[in-house]
Amino acid sequence: MTATLKKPTHALRVLHTSDWHLGKRLYGQQRYDEFSEFLDWLVDAINHNDVDVLIVAGDVFDTMTPSNRAQELYYRFLGQVAKSCCRHVIITAGNHDSPTFLDAPKSILNALNIKVIGMVSHDIDDELLLLHHQNKPEAIVIAVPYLRDKDIRESSNFDDLKSKEHDTFMGIAKHYDTLSEHAKKLQQDIFEKFHKKIPIIATGHLFVAGSQISSKDDGMRDLYVGTLGQIPSGIFDPAIDYVALGHIHASQKVAKCEHIRYCGSPMAMGFGEVGKDKQVLIIDFEDTSPAVQSLCVPVFQQLIQISGDWQHINDALNKLLKNNANAWVEIIYTGQELRPHLTDDIRQQLADSCVLALNIQNRTLYQKSMDSQPKLLNLKQLSETDVFEQLLNQKSISEQERPLLKNAYQTLLANIHTHDHLEK
């Protein structure tokens, strides 16, 4: 049953969502049924709550080459929304999306009042949207997709990392400043003509400084060290009434600002998010002041994380089996016994049940192995950053030199991952 939030009379109602990651797998397990149920729920939520504008702030898909099934879910959803009470749909690309793929059908979707912004444009009209209802303007949307370095940096020659980072920040700030100035002028022109001040809404798919990721296992790549890659919230003009953000999977206010928000991902993207509420945000504008409420997204596939000794794990699994649970579990064994056959024991225990162990970690066995061979490191247990840290230790790099080297390394990783996405 979809909850219904009371809508103020004459209010413009916006629903803010992001980071669907359609097509994403969890330890190799397909999740199409979950995605399908979420999108069906979202259509119901739009209709039950009389939503006027839907904003999807990036990462519609998990990869730049989405599967046929992921595409089918996306277009089926858009077809359903086009028949709903929702007057406007605005979709911006995230860092996981292919800008050209999203943009390809934009002319057709535009006829259904679905605006898609995949590629960054230097034409103001492409990203500055004026929404109308009954031939009267009702909102201005600064629809900005994910901004890659190459899209907004004015120079490609840098003496050091700080120069590159500064130039990237200045490019992002300039992009938003230009659009904000045009939006404010448009807002004033409309006020003079219609004697009504309409809200300005902006989108963004970026990491705003001060934001918190939900866990180390929320499906995000941890690419940045320190403040590298983080954008100050001050880039958003005070005249913007609401900023709909994507990229961070944990729902939150930014810098304690009620009007700058991450809605978070609608589903747990990893076991580290088990037990954390997922939501979409409902924003009501009676004038230009946003009133923000959250709408909880149901759990469509139960995820359970079990950690402890064998007795605890065995009891927890037996309880799930007794209750005929349909669950995906992550099991982390931390007992004192070695239990070298842990995985086989668990697989046998769960055979012919609806409980699926997607990930089994025997930390005790691993730790004993590390203790007996202290000089040997298992690369599967090390992140890219851990490997680099080992190299710094091996080369006896001083503490003074490390921050700059780490920042340079993380920039390299970010560029490699971005290149990998583009190659796909």
GROMACS .gro file of C-alpha atoms in nm:
model
  424
    1MET     CA    1   0.000   0.000   0.000
    2THR     CA    2   0.147   0.334  -0.108
    3ALA     CA    3   0.137   0.611   0.153
    4THR     CA    4  -0.038   0.936   0.066
    5LEU     CA    5   0.092   1.275   0.176
    6LYS     CA    6  -0.160   1.556   0.193
    7LYS     CA    7  -0.101   1.810  -0.080
    8PRO     CA    8  -0.166   2.180  -0.006
    9THR     CA    9  -0.423   2.345  -0.229
   10HIS     CA   10  -0.269   2.509  -0.537
   11ALA     CA   11   0.077   2.377  -0.450
   12LEU     CA   12   0.325   2.261  -0.713
   13ARG     CA   13   0.436   1.913  -0.605
   14VAL     CA   14   0.777   1.776  -0.707
   15LEU     CA   15   0.908   1.422  -0.648
   16HIS     CA   16   1.288   1.395  -0.626
   17THR     CA   17   1.460   1.060  -0.682
   18SER     CA   18   1.801   0.946  -0.810
   19ASP     CA   19   2.056   0.665  -0.829
   20TRP     CA   20   1.833   0.383  -0.949
   21HIS     CA   21   2.127   0.195  -1.104
   22LEU     CA   22   1.898  -0.020  -1.318
   23GLY     CA   23   2.078  -0.341  -1.410
   24LYS     CA   24   2.308  -0.346  -1.107
   25ARG     CA   25   2.388  -0.686  -0.963
   26LEU     CA   26   2.466  -0.781  -0.606
   27TYR     CA   27   2.749  -1.034  -0.590
   28GLY     CA   28   2.648  -1.151  -0.938
   29GLN     CA   29   2.279  -1.185  -0.850
   30GLN     CA   30   2.039  -1.011  -1.089
   31ARG     CA   31   1.792  -0.770  -0.932
   32TYR     CA   32   1.549  -0.700  -1.216
   33ASP     CA   33   1.247  -0.810  -1.011
   34GLU     CA   34   1.337  -0.555  -0.743
   35PHE     CA   35   1.384  -0.277  -0.999
   36SER     CA   36   1.052  -0.363  -1.162
   37GLU     CA   37   0.867  -0.356  -0.829
   38PHE     CA   38   1.028  -0.026  -0.735
   39LEU     CA   39   0.929   0.141  -1.062
   40ASP     CA   40   0.572   0.009  -1.031
   41TRP     CA   41   0.564   0.145  -0.676
   42LEU     CA   42   0.697   0.481  -0.797
   43VAL     CA   43   0.419   0.512  -1.056
   44ASP     CA   44   0.164   0.441  -0.781
   45ALA     CA   45   0.332   0.694  -0.551
   46ILE     CA   46   0.315   0.959  -0.824
   47ASN     CA   47  -0.057   0.899  -0.878
   48HIS     CA   48  -0.152   0.861  -0.511
   49ASN     CA   49   0.033   1.180  -0.417
   50ASP     CA   50  -0.075   1.391  -0.715
   51VAL     CA   51   0.284   1.466  -0.823
   52ASP     CA   52   0.321   1.740  -1.086
   53VAL     CA   53   0.696   1.715  -1.157
   54LEU     CA   54   0.927   1.414  -1.139
   55ILE     CA   55   1.302   1.477  -1.116
   56VAL     CA   56   1.551   1.192  -1.158
   57ALA     CA   57   1.893   1.331  -1.063
   58GLY     CA   58   2.127   1.091  -1.237
   59ASP     CA   59   2.246   0.730  -1.246
   60VAL     CA   60   1.935   0.589  -1.408
   61PHE     CA   61   2.143   0.291  -1.520
   62ASP     CA   62   2.435   0.117  -1.355
   63THR     CA   63   2.651   0.106  -1.667
   64MET     CA   64   2.689   0.302  -1.989
   65THR     CA   65   2.578  -0.005  -2.184
   66PRO     CA   66   2.257  -0.108  -2.007
   67SER     CA   67   2.109  -0.449  -2.078
   68ASN     CA   68   1.795  -0.491  -2.285
   69ARG     CA   69   1.603  -0.578  -1.969
   70ALA     CA   70   1.718  -0.260  -1.793
   71GLN     CA   71   1.618  -0.052  -2.096
   72GLU     CA   72   1.279  -0.225  -2.109
   73LEU     CA   73   1.212  -0.134  -1.746
   74TYR     CA   74   1.313   0.228  -1.807
   75TYR     CA   75   1.095   0.283  -2.115
   76ARG     CA   76   0.801   0.095  -1.966
   77PHE     CA   77   0.819   0.324  -1.664
   78LEU     CA   78   0.830   0.638  -1.880
   79GLY     CA   79   0.528   0.515  -2.073
   80GLN     CA   80   0.336   0.466  -1.748
   81VAL     CA   81   0.433   0.807  -1.612
   82ALA     CA   82   0.326   0.973  -1.939
   83LYS     CA   83  -0.026   0.845  -1.867
   84SER     CA   84  -0.022   0.956  -1.503
   85CYS     CA   85  -0.110   1.284  -1.334
   86CYS     CA   86   0.256   1.393  -1.360
   87ARG     CA   87   0.287   1.686  -1.601
   88HIS     CA   88   0.665   1.700  -1.633
   89VAL     CA   89   0.948   1.448  -1.610
   90ILE     CA   90   1.308   1.570  -1.595
   91ILE     CA   91   1.593   1.318  -1.617
   92THR     CA   92   1.960   1.415  -1.595
   93ALA     CA   93   2.256   1.186  -1.654
   94GLY     CA   94   2.481   1.063  -1.374
   95ASN     CA   95   2.840   0.942  -1.385
   96HIS     CA   96   2.724   0.584  -1.447
   97ASP     CA   97   2.501   0.685  -1.740
   98SER     CA   98   2.596   0.721  -2.105
   99PRO     CA   99   2.506   1.081  -2.200
  100THR     CA  100   2.461   0.991  -2.565
  101PHE     CA  101   2.248   0.686  -2.484
  102LEU     CA  102   2.011   0.890  -2.266
  103ASP     CA  103   1.994   1.170  -2.523
  104ALA     CA  104   1.921   0.945  -2.822
  105PRO     CA  105   1.537   0.934  -2.784
  106LYS     CA  106   1.502   1.283  -2.633
  107SER     CA  107   1.306   1.425  -2.931
  108ILE     CA  108   1.042   1.154  -2.899
  109LEU     CA  109   1.031   1.177  -2.520
  110ASN     CA  110   1.002   1.555  -2.539
  111ALA     CA  111   0.661   1.508  -2.704
  112LEU     CA  112   0.553   1.332  -2.382
  113ASN     CA  113   0.679   1.620  -2.164
  114ILE     CA  114   0.979   1.408  -2.064
  115LYS     CA  115   1.295   1.618  -2.071
  116VAL     CA  116   1.622   1.425  -2.084
  117ILE     CA  117   1.956   1.600  -2.034
  118GLY     CA  118   2.243   1.361  -2.098
  119MET     CA  119   2.515   1.568  -2.258
  120VAL     CA  120   2.645   1.890  -2.106
  121SER     CA  121   2.545   2.178  -2.331
  122HIS     CA  122   2.674   2.531  -2.373
  123ASP     CA  123   2.334   2.633  -2.509
  124ILE     CA  124   2.148   2.787  -2.215
  125ASP     CA  125   1.810   2.669  -2.343
  126ASP     CA  126   1.914   2.304  -2.327
  127GLU     CA  127   1.961   2.307  -1.949
  128LEU     CA  128   1.734   2.593  -1.845
  129LEU     CA  129   1.379   2.459  -1.855
  130LEU     CA  130   1.063   2.664  -1.811
  131LEU     CA  131   0.771   2.445  -1.706
  132HIS     CA  132   0.417   2.549  -1.801
  133HIS     CA  133   0.070   2.448  -1.690
  134GLN     CA  134  -0.238   2.571  -1.875
  135ASN     CA  135  -0.019   2.812  -2.071
  136LYS     CA  136   0.117   2.970  -1.753
  137PRO     CA  137   0.474   2.926  -1.622
  138GLU     CA  138   0.495   2.731  -1.296
  139ALA     CA  139   0.865   2.657  -1.236
  140ILE     CA  140   1.217   2.710  -1.369
  141VAL     CA  141   1.451   2.411  -1.361
  142ILE     CA  142   1.828   2.436  -1.396
  143ALA     CA  143   1.876   2.079  -1.522
  144VAL     CA  144   2.248   2.000  -1.494
  145PRO     CA  145   2.379   1.648  -1.562
  146TYR     CA  146   2.702   1.499  -1.427
  147LEU     CA  147   2.987   1.734  -1.515
  148ARG     CA  148   3.305   1.560  -1.627
  149ASP     CA  149   3.640   1.739  -1.622
  150LYS     CA  150   3.661   1.751  -1.999
  151ASP     CA  151   3.316   1.915  -2.020
  152ILE     CA  152   3.389   2.218  -1.804
  153ARG     CA  153   3.765   2.268  -1.765
  154GLU     CA  154   3.896   2.558  -1.973
  155SER     CA  155   4.257   2.441  -1.970
  156SER     CA  156   4.435   2.108  -2.011
  157ASN     CA  157   4.782   2.222  -1.906
  158PHE     CA  158   4.856   2.213  -1.534
  159ASP     CA  159   5.168   2.246  -1.326
  160ASP     CA  160   5.024   2.047  -1.035
  161LEU     CA  161   4.719   1.865  -0.905
  162LYS     CA  162   4.587   2.166  -0.714
  163SER     CA  163   4.575   2.371  -1.034
  164LYS     CA  164   4.373   2.102  -1.208
  165GLU     CA  165   4.135   2.065  -0.914
  166HIS     CA  166   4.092   2.442  -0.890
  167ASP     CA  167   4.021   2.473  -1.262
  168THR     CA  168   3.763   2.192  -1.243
  169PHE     CA  169   3.589   2.359  -0.950
  170MET     CA  170   3.590   2.695  -1.130
  171GLY     CA  171   3.440   2.530  -1.439
  172ILE     CA  172   3.156   2.375  -1.236
  173ALA     CA  173   3.093   2.700  -1.049
  174LYS     CA  174   3.090   2.901  -1.373
  175HIS     CA  175   2.845   2.655  -1.531
  176TYR     CA  176   2.601   2.692  -1.242
  177ASP     CA  177   2.656   3.071  -1.216
  178THR     CA  178   2.573   3.124  -1.583
  179LEU     CA  179   2.255   2.919  -1.563
  180SER     CA  180   2.154   3.080  -1.231
  181GLU     CA  181   2.188   3.432  -1.369
  182HIS     CA  182   1.964   3.347  -1.665
  183ALA     CA  183   1.716   3.174  -1.434
  184LYS     CA  184   1.691   3.479  -1.208
  185LYS     CA  185   1.635   3.707  -1.505
  186LEU     CA  186   1.367   3.474  -1.640
  187GLN     CA  187   1.203   3.460  -1.298
  188GLN     CA  188   1.192   3.841  -1.283
  189ASP     CA  189   1.051   3.870  -1.636
  190ILE     CA  190   0.775   3.625  -1.546
  191PHE     CA  191   0.696   3.813  -1.227
  192GLU     CA  192   0.659   4.138  -1.418
  193LYS     CA  193   0.430   3.977  -1.675
  194PHE     CA  194   0.219   3.746  -1.457
  195HIS     CA  195   0.264   3.909  -1.113
  196LYS     CA  196   0.367   3.572  -0.977
  197LYS     CA  197   0.705   3.457  -0.850
  198ILE     CA  198   0.774   3.097  -0.952
  199PRO     CA  199   1.036   2.872  -0.789
  200ILE     CA  200   1.381   2.798  -0.928
  201ILE     CA  201   1.487   2.435  -0.892
  202ALA     CA  202   1.835   2.302  -0.975
  203THR     CA  203   1.969   1.951  -1.021
  204GLY     CA  204   2.320   1.819  -0.966
  205HIS     CA  205   2.501   1.488  -0.972
  206LEU     CA  206   2.813   1.550  -0.767
  207PHE     CA  207   2.978   1.508  -0.428
  208VAL     CA  208   2.902   1.819  -0.223
  209ALA     CA  209   3.148   1.882   0.059
  210GLY     CA  210   3.020   1.772   0.398
  211SER     CA  211   2.803   1.493   0.258
  212GLN     CA  212   2.828   1.146   0.410
  213ILE     CA  213   2.822   0.819   0.220
  214SER     CA  214   2.595   0.561   0.381
  215SER     CA  215   2.859   0.290   0.424
  216LYS     CA  216   3.168   0.138   0.263
  217ASP     CA  217   2.932  -0.106   0.094
  218ASP     CA  218   2.669   0.114  -0.068
  219GLY     CA  219   2.764   0.051  -0.430
  220MET     CA  220   2.971   0.368  -0.471
  221ARG     CA  221   3.333   0.377  -0.579
  222ASP     CA  222   3.544   0.544  -0.312
  223LEU     CA  223   3.768   0.747  -0.542
  224TYR     CA  224   3.860   1.050  -0.343
  225VAL     CA  225   4.093   1.128  -0.057
  226GLY     CA  226   4.041   1.433   0.165
  227THR     CA  227   3.846   1.702  -0.016
  228LEU     CA  228   3.952   1.601  -0.367
  229GLY     CA  229   3.648   1.590  -0.595
  230GLN     CA  230   3.418   1.752  -0.340
  231ILE     CA  231   3.231   2.069  -0.436
  232PRO     CA  232   3.137   2.338  -0.180
  233SER     CA  233   2.762   2.392  -0.139
  234GLY     CA  234   2.828   2.762  -0.199
  235ILE     CA  235   2.827   2.705  -0.576
  236PHE     CA  236   2.447   2.704  -0.560
  237ASP     CA  237   2.306   3.056  -0.591
  238PRO     CA  238   2.096   3.160  -0.287
  239ALA     CA  239   1.815   3.242  -0.531
  240ILE     CA  240   1.773   2.870  -0.605
  241ASP     CA  241   1.478   2.749  -0.402
  242TYR     CA  242   1.556   2.376  -0.409
  243VAL     CA  243   1.858   2.171  -0.519
  244ALA     CA  244   1.781   1.809  -0.616
  245LEU     CA  245   2.104   1.614  -0.584
  246GLY     CA  246   2.214   1.266  -0.686
  247HIS     CA  247   2.535   1.061  -0.654
  248ILE     CA  248   2.544   0.999  -0.277
  249HIS     CA  249   2.331   0.699  -0.183
  250ALA     CA  250   2.237   0.819   0.167
  251SER     CA  251   1.944   1.059   0.196
  252GLN     CA  252   2.053   1.380   0.370
  253LYS     CA  253   2.050   1.757   0.391
  254VAL     CA  254   2.368   1.930   0.277
  255ALA     CA  255   2.536   2.170   0.518
  256LYS     CA  256   2.215   2.162   0.728
  257CYS     CA  257   2.031   2.336   0.445
  258GLU     CA  258   1.667   2.232   0.417
  259HIS     CA  259   1.661   2.311   0.045
  260ILE     CA  260   1.980   2.131  -0.067
  261ARG     CA  261   1.910   1.757  -0.054
  262TYR     CA  262   2.025   1.413  -0.154
  263CYS     CA  263   1.727   1.179  -0.178
  264GLY     CA  264   1.959   0.876  -0.180
  265SER     CA  265   1.923   0.552  -0.372
  266PRO     CA  266   1.577   0.390  -0.350
  267MET     CA  267   1.722   0.044  -0.282
  268ALA     CA  268   2.009  -0.084  -0.071
  269MET     CA  269   2.296  -0.120  -0.317
  270GLY     CA  270   2.506  -0.326  -0.077
  271PHE     CA  271   2.478  -0.516   0.251
  272GLY     CA  272   2.632  -0.220   0.432
  273GLU     CA  273   2.297  -0.042   0.392
  274VAL     CA  274   2.089  -0.316   0.553
  275GLY     CA  275   1.835  -0.166   0.793
  276LYS     CA  276   1.863   0.188   0.660
  277ASP     CA  277   1.541   0.347   0.539
  278LYS     CA  278   1.522   0.428   0.170
  279GLN     CA  279   1.306   0.708   0.039
  280VAL     CA  280   1.208   0.955  -0.227
  281LEU     CA  281   1.145   1.319  -0.143
  282ILE     CA  282   0.825   1.514  -0.196
  283ILE     CA  283   0.864   1.892  -0.225
  284ASP     CA  284   0.564   2.126  -0.219
  285PHE     CA  285   0.585   2.485  -0.346
  286GLU     CA  286   0.291   2.705  -0.248
  287ASP     CA  287   0.503   3.003  -0.354
  288THR     CA  288   0.881   2.973  -0.379
  289SER     CA  289   0.938   2.819  -0.036
  290PRO     CA  290   0.992   2.442  -0.044
  291ALA     CA  291   0.820   2.217   0.211
  292VAL     CA  292   1.006   1.884   0.204
  293GLN     CA  293   0.865   1.549   0.314
  294SER     CA  294   0.999   1.197   0.271
  295LEU     CA  295   0.813   0.898   0.133
  296CYS     CA  296   0.957   0.564   0.244
  297VAL     CA  297   1.031   0.310  -0.029
  298PRO     CA  298   0.930  -0.048   0.063
  299VAL     CA  299   1.191  -0.325   0.076
  300PHE     CA  300   1.134  -0.548  -0.225
  301GLN     CA  301   1.409  -0.801  -0.150
  302GLN     CA  302   1.512  -0.875   0.206
  303LEU     CA  303   1.887  -0.839   0.267
  304ILE     CA  304   2.036  -0.969   0.590
  305GLN     CA  305   2.388  -0.942   0.725
  306ILE     CA  306   2.492  -1.205   0.984
  307SER     CA  307   2.819  -1.165   1.172
  308GLY     CA  308   2.957  -1.368   1.461
  309ASP     CA  309   3.073  -1.712   1.569
  310TRP     CA  310   2.934  -2.037   1.428
  311GLN     CA  311   2.668  -2.077   1.697
  312HIS     CA  312   2.529  -1.731   1.624
  313ILE     CA  313   2.539  -1.782   1.246
  314ASN     CA  314   2.382  -2.129   1.272
  315ASP     CA  315   2.099  -2.004   1.496
  316ALA     CA  316   2.028  -1.707   1.270
  317LEU     CA  317   2.014  -1.925   0.957
  318ASN     CA  318   1.789  -2.183   1.124
  319LYS     CA  319   1.551  -1.906   1.229
  320LEU     CA  320   1.530  -1.785   0.869
  321LEU     CA  321   1.466  -2.139   0.747
  322LYS     CA  322   1.198  -2.195   1.011
  323ASN     CA  323   1.021  -1.876   0.900
  324ASN     CA  324   1.046  -1.976   0.531
  325ALA     CA  325   1.220  -1.644   0.466
  326ASN     CA  326   1.296  -1.529   0.113
  327ALA     CA  327   1.624  -1.353   0.186
  328TRP     CA  328   1.969  -1.281   0.050
  329VAL     CA  329   2.234  -1.295   0.319
  330GLU     CA  330   2.592  -1.193   0.374
  331ILE     CA  331   2.771  -1.404   0.636
  332ILE     CA  332   3.083  -1.287   0.817
  333TYR     CA  333   3.239  -1.551   1.041
  334THR     CA  334   3.448  -1.411   1.330
  335GLY     CA  335   3.463  -1.711   1.566
  336GLN     CA  336   3.776  -1.858   1.725
  337GLU     CA  337   3.761  -2.195   1.542
  338LEU     CA  338   3.920  -2.203   1.197
  339ARG     CA  339   3.624  -2.380   1.024
  340PRO     CA  340   3.795  -2.427   0.684
  341HIS     CA  341   3.475  -2.582   0.541
  342LEU     CA  342   3.251  -2.292   0.642
  343THR     CA  343   3.126  -2.216   0.291
  344ASP     CA  344   3.037  -2.578   0.216
  345ASP     CA  345   2.859  -2.614   0.551
  346ILE     CA  346   2.646  -2.307   0.486
  347ARG     CA  347   2.564  -2.401   0.127
  348GLN     CA  348   2.450  -2.744   0.246
  349GLN     CA  349   2.241  -2.596   0.527
  350LEU     CA  350   2.061  -2.358   0.288
  351ALA     CA  351   2.010  -2.609   0.007
  352ASP     CA  352   1.651  -2.622  -0.129
  353SER     CA  353   1.552  -2.307   0.065
  354CYS     CA  354   1.469  -1.950  -0.037
  355VAL     CA  355   1.764  -1.819   0.165
  356LEU     CA  356   2.056  -1.740  -0.063
  357ALA     CA  357   2.404  -1.673   0.075
  358LEU     CA  358   2.551  -1.423  -0.169
  359ASN     CA  359   2.872  -1.356   0.021
  360ILE     CA  360   3.050  -1.565   0.285
  361GLN     CA  361   3.360  -1.430   0.457
  362ASN     CA  362   3.574  -1.641   0.687
  363ARG     CA  363   3.770  -1.366   0.858
  364THR     CA  364   3.917  -1.596   1.120
  365LEU     CA  365   4.075  -1.824   0.859
  366TYR     CA  366   4.207  -1.522   0.672
  367GLN     CA  367   4.350  -1.364   0.988
  368LYS     CA  368   4.521  -1.686   1.092
  369SER     CA  369   4.675  -1.711   0.747
  370MET     CA  370   4.798  -1.354   0.769
  371ASP     CA  371   4.940  -1.412   1.118
  372SER     CA  372   5.133  -1.717   1.005
  373GLN     CA  373   5.263  -1.542   0.692
  374PRO     CA  374   5.291  -1.175   0.791
  375LYS     CA  375   5.481  -1.078   0.479
  376LEU     CA  376   5.222  -1.215   0.238
  377LEU     CA  377   4.926  -0.997   0.141
  378ASN     CA  378   4.615  -1.119  -0.039
  379LEU     CA  379   4.541  -0.869  -0.315
  380LYS     CA  380   4.174  -0.971  -0.313
  381GLN     CA  381   4.148  -0.830   0.038
  382LEU     CA  382   4.324  -0.503  -0.049
  383SER     CA  383   4.175  -0.198  -0.214
  384GLU     CA  384   4.364   0.005  -0.472
  385THR     CA  385   4.436   0.259  -0.199
  386ASP     CA  386   4.571  -0.013   0.035
  387VAL     CA  387   4.814  -0.131  -0.233
  388PHE     CA  388   4.940   0.224  -0.285
  389GLU     CA  389   4.978   0.265   0.091
  390GLN     CA  390   5.195  -0.049   0.101
  391LEU     CA  391   5.413   0.096  -0.175
  392LEU     CA  392   5.458   0.422   0.017
  393ASN     CA  393   5.566   0.223   0.322
  394GLN     CA  394   5.805   0.013   0.117
  395LYS     CA  395   5.966   0.323  -0.034
  396SER     CA  396   5.982   0.495   0.309
  397ILE     CA  397   5.799   0.802   0.180
  398SER     CA  398   5.785   1.076   0.443
  399GLU     CA  399   5.456   1.191   0.602
  400GLN     CA  400   5.505   1.536   0.448
  401GLU     CA  401   5.519   1.396   0.094
  402ARG     CA  402   5.232   1.149   0.125
  403PRO     CA  403   4.922   1.375   0.097
  404LEU     CA  404   5.018   1.511  -0.248
  405LEU     CA  405   5.113   1.165  -0.376
  406LYS     CA  406   4.787   1.017  -0.248
  407ASN     CA  407   4.582   1.292  -0.411
  408ALA     CA  408   4.764   1.242  -0.741
  409TYR     CA  409   4.705   0.865  -0.722
  410GLN     CA  410   4.334   0.909  -0.650
  411THR     CA  411   4.300   1.147  -0.945
  412LEU     CA  412   4.463   0.883  -1.163
  413LEU     CA  413   4.214   0.622  -1.037
  414ALA     CA  414   3.922   0.855  -1.106
  415ASN     CA  415   4.044   0.916  -1.461
  416ILE     CA  416   4.094   0.543  -1.521
  417HIS     CA  417   3.743   0.456  -1.398
  418THR     CA  418   3.590   0.734  -1.607
  419HIS     CA  419   3.783   0.613  -1.911
  420ASP     CA  420   3.666   0.256  -1.846
  421HIS     CA  421   3.303   0.372  -1.841
  422LEU     CA  422   3.349   0.565  -2.166
  423GLU     CA  423   3.513   0.266  -2.337
  424LYS     CA  424   3.211   0.053  -2.252
   0.00000   0.00000   0.00000
